[in-house]
C-alpha positions in Angstrom: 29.8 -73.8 16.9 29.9 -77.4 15.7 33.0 -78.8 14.8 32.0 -81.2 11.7 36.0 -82.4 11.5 35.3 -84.5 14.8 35.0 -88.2 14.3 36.0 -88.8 18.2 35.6 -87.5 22.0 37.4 -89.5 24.2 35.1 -88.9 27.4 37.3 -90.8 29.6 41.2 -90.2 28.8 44.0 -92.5 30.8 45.7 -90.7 33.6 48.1 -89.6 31.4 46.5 -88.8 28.9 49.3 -87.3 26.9 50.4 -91.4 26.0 47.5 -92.0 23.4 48.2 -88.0 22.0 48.5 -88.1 18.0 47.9 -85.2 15.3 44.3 -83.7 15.3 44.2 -84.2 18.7 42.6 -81.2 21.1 42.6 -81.1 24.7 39.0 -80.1 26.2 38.9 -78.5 28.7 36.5 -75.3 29.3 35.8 -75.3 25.2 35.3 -71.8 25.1 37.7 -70.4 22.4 37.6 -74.5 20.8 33.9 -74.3 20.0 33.8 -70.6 19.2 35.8 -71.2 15.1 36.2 -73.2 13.2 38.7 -76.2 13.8 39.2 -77.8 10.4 42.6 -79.4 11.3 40.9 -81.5 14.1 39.7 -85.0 14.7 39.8 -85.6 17.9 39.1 -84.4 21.4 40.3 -85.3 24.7 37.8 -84.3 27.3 40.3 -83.2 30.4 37.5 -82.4 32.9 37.3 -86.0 33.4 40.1 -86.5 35.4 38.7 -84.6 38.2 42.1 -82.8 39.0 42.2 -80.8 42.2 41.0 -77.0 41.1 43.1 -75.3 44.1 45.2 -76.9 46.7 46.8 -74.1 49.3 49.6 -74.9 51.5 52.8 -73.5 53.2 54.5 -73.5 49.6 52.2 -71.8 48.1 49.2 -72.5 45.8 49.2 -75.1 42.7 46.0 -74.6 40.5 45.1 -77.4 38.0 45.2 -76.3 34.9 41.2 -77.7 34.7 40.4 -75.0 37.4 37.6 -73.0 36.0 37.5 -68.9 36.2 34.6 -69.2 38.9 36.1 -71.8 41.2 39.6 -69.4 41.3 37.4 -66.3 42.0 35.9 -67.9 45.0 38.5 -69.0 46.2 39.3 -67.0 49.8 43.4 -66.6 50.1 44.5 -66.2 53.5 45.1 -63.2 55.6 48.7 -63.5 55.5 48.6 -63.6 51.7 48.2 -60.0 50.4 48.8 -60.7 46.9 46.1 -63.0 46.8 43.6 -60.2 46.2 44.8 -60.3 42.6 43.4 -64.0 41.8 39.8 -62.1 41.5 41.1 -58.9 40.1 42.7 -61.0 37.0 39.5 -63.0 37.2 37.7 -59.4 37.0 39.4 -58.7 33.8 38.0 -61.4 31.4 36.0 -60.0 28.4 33.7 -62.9 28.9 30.1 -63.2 30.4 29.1 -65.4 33.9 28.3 -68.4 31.9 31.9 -68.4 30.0 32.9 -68.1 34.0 31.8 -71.7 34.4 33.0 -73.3 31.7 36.7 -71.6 30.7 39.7 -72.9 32.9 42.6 -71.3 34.1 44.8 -73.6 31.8 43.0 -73.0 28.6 43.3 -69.1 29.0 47.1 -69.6 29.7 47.3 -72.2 26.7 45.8 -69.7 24.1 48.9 -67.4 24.8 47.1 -64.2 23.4 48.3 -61.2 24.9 45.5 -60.0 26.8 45.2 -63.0 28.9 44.8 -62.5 32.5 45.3 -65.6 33.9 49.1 -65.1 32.1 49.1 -61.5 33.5 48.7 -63.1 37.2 50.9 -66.1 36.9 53.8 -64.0 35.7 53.2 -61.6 38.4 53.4 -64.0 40.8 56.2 -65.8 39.3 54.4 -69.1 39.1 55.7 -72.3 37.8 54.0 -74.3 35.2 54.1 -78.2 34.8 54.1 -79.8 32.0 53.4 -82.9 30.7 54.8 -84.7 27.0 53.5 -87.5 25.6 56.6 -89.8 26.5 55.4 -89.4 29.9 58.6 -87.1 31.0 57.9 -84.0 32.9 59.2 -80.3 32.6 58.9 -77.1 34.5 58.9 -73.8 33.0 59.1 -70.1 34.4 55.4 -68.4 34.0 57.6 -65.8 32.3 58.7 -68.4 29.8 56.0 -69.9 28.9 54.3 -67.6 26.4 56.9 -66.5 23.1 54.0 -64.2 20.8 50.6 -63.5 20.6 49.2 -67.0 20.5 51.9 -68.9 20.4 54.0 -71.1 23.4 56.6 -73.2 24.3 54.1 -76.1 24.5 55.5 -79.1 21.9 53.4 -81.1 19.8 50.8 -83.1 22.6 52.4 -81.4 25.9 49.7 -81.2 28.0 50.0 -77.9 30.9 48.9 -80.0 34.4 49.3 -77.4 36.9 50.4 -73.5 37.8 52.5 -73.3 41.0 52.6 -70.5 42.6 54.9 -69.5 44.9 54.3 -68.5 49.1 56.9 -65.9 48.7 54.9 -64.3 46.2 51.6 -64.6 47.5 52.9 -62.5 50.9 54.2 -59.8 48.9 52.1 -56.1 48.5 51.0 -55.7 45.2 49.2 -53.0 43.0 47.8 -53.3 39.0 46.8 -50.6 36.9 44.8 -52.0 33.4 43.2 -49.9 30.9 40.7 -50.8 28.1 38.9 -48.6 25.9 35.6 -49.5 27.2 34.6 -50.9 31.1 33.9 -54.7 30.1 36.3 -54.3 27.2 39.7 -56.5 26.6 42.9 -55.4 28.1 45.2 -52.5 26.2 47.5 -52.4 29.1 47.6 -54.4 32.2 50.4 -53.7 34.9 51.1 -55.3 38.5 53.9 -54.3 40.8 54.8 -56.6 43.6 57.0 -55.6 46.3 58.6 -57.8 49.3 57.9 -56.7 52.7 60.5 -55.2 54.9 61.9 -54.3 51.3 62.4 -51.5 48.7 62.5 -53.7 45.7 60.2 -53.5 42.8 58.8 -56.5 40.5 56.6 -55.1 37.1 54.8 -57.3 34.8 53.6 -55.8 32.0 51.4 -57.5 29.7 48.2 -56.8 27.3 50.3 -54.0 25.5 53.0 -56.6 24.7 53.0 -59.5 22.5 54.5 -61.6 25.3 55.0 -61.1 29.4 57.8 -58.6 30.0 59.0 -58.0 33.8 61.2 -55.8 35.2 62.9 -56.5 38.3 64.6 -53.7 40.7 66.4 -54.5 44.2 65.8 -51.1 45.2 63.3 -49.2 44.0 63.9 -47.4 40.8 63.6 -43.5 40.6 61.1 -42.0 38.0 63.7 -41.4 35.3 65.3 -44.9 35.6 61.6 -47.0 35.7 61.0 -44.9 31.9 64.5 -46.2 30.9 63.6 -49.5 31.4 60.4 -49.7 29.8 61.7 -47.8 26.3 64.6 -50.5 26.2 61.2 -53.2 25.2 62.0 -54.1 22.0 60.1 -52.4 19.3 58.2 -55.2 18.2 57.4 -56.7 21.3 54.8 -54.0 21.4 51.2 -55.4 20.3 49.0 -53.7 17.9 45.7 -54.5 17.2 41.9 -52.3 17.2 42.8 -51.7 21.1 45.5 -49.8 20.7 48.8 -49.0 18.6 52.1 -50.1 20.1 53.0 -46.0 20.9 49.8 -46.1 22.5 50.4 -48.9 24.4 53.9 -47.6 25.0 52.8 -44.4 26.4 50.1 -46.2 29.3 52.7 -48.4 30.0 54.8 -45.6 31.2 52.2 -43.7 32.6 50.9 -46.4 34.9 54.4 -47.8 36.0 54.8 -44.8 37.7 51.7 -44.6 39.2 52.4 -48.1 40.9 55.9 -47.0 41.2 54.7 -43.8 43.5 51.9 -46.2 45.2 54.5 -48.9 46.2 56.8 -46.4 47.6 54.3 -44.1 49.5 53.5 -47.5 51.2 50.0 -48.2 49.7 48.0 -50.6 49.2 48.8 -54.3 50.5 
């Protein structure tokens, strides 16, 4: 779509590029969901790609992602062996509603940034208890919790011109087994439910993000792992209208796959399956 508001694309932005920030200002990055409406409130964009940040950088503590790391470049990326939880940086990629082309172009980042509910790259960060950096236009830094990060269906903890620079995630995490259930109402459609279960190895404890079916993240942590009764417990003390509705499903809908799929990943996890 063309935005006819824009009067400016800065094409080559300062390193920090937060400094020169001021109201109808956008950051561009992938431009999938900016070029997709309208954006009458906009005068400017920033173009982000051009600072070239790293895409993926793996090392003993773990694996930071620049927020400018497209869908495709995390999908092929090859975790190591000793990483089991790294098989769900493709199955999170696998559950974009989105085509090969929009694979190219939309960036991790930008999918966390738009905060809806169904976004998987917000389903795997939470799950793997991530960190996110931030950047403000005074040039101070901050660091938020994954789980923190997203407040409602499209909306953030992001302040006016705070820029996300890069998702941290944690070595800890990455060695964990893990398991996801995620249900939509047709094969390539977007997300009514999406689960993942974590567990530490050598352990019996129990880490579930649910997401999709909720307006924000919501994880419950176990250091043993919860019996059938107790795991339903937890997930009917979500508040009422932290449930999402929309033409995917109702919030007792989404309520009731919740439940149904925790325990499946609860029973998995125990039996001792999959990595």
């Amino acid at each position: 779509m063309d935005l006819n508001t824009i009067t400016e694309v800065v094409r080559r932005p300062s390193d920090r590029p937060g400094v020169d920030w001021h109201e109808g200002d956008a950051w561009l990055a992938g431009g999938t969901w900016l070029f997709s409406v309208e954006q009458p409130e906009l005068r400017r964009l920033v173009d982000l790609t051009a600072l070239r940040w790293d895409p993926l950088v793996a090392g003993e503590a773990g694996l930071d992602i620049g927020a400018t790391c497209t869908i495709r470049e995390l999908y092929a990326f090859a975790p190591p062996d000793d990483w089991p939880a790294g098989s769900l940086l493709a199955t999170s990629c696998e559950a974009f509603l989105s085509s090969f082309k929009v694979w190219s172009a939309a960036t991790v980042g930008g999918n966390i940034c738009m905060s809806l509910p169904a976004g998987p790259m917000i389903t795997l960060t939470v799950a793997l208890e991530a960190r996110y950096e931030l950047w403000a236009p005074d040039g101070s830094v901050r660091t938020v919790d994954a789980l923190d990060f997203v407040t409602g269906d499209h909306h953030n903890v992001l302040a006016p011109g705070e820029i996300l620079r890069r998702i941290s995630v944690p070595s800890h995490a990455l060695r964990k087994r893990a398991t996801h259930r995620r249900f939509t109402l047709t094969r390539l459609g977007r997300s009514t439910v999406f689960l993942i279960g974590t567990q530490t190895p050598g352990t019996r404890d129990l880490l579930l993000t649910v997401t999709a079916g909720t307006t924000r993240p919501v994880r419950l942590a176990f250091d043993t792992m919860p019996d059938a009764r107790t795991l339903q417990e937890s997930i009917d003390v979500i508040p009422a209208d932290v449930w999402f509705a929309d033409p995917n499903g109702t919030p007792d809908h989404r309520r009731h796959l919740t439940r149904y799929f925790a325990e499946e990943i609860r029973r998995e996890l125990l039996a001792g399956g999959p990595a």
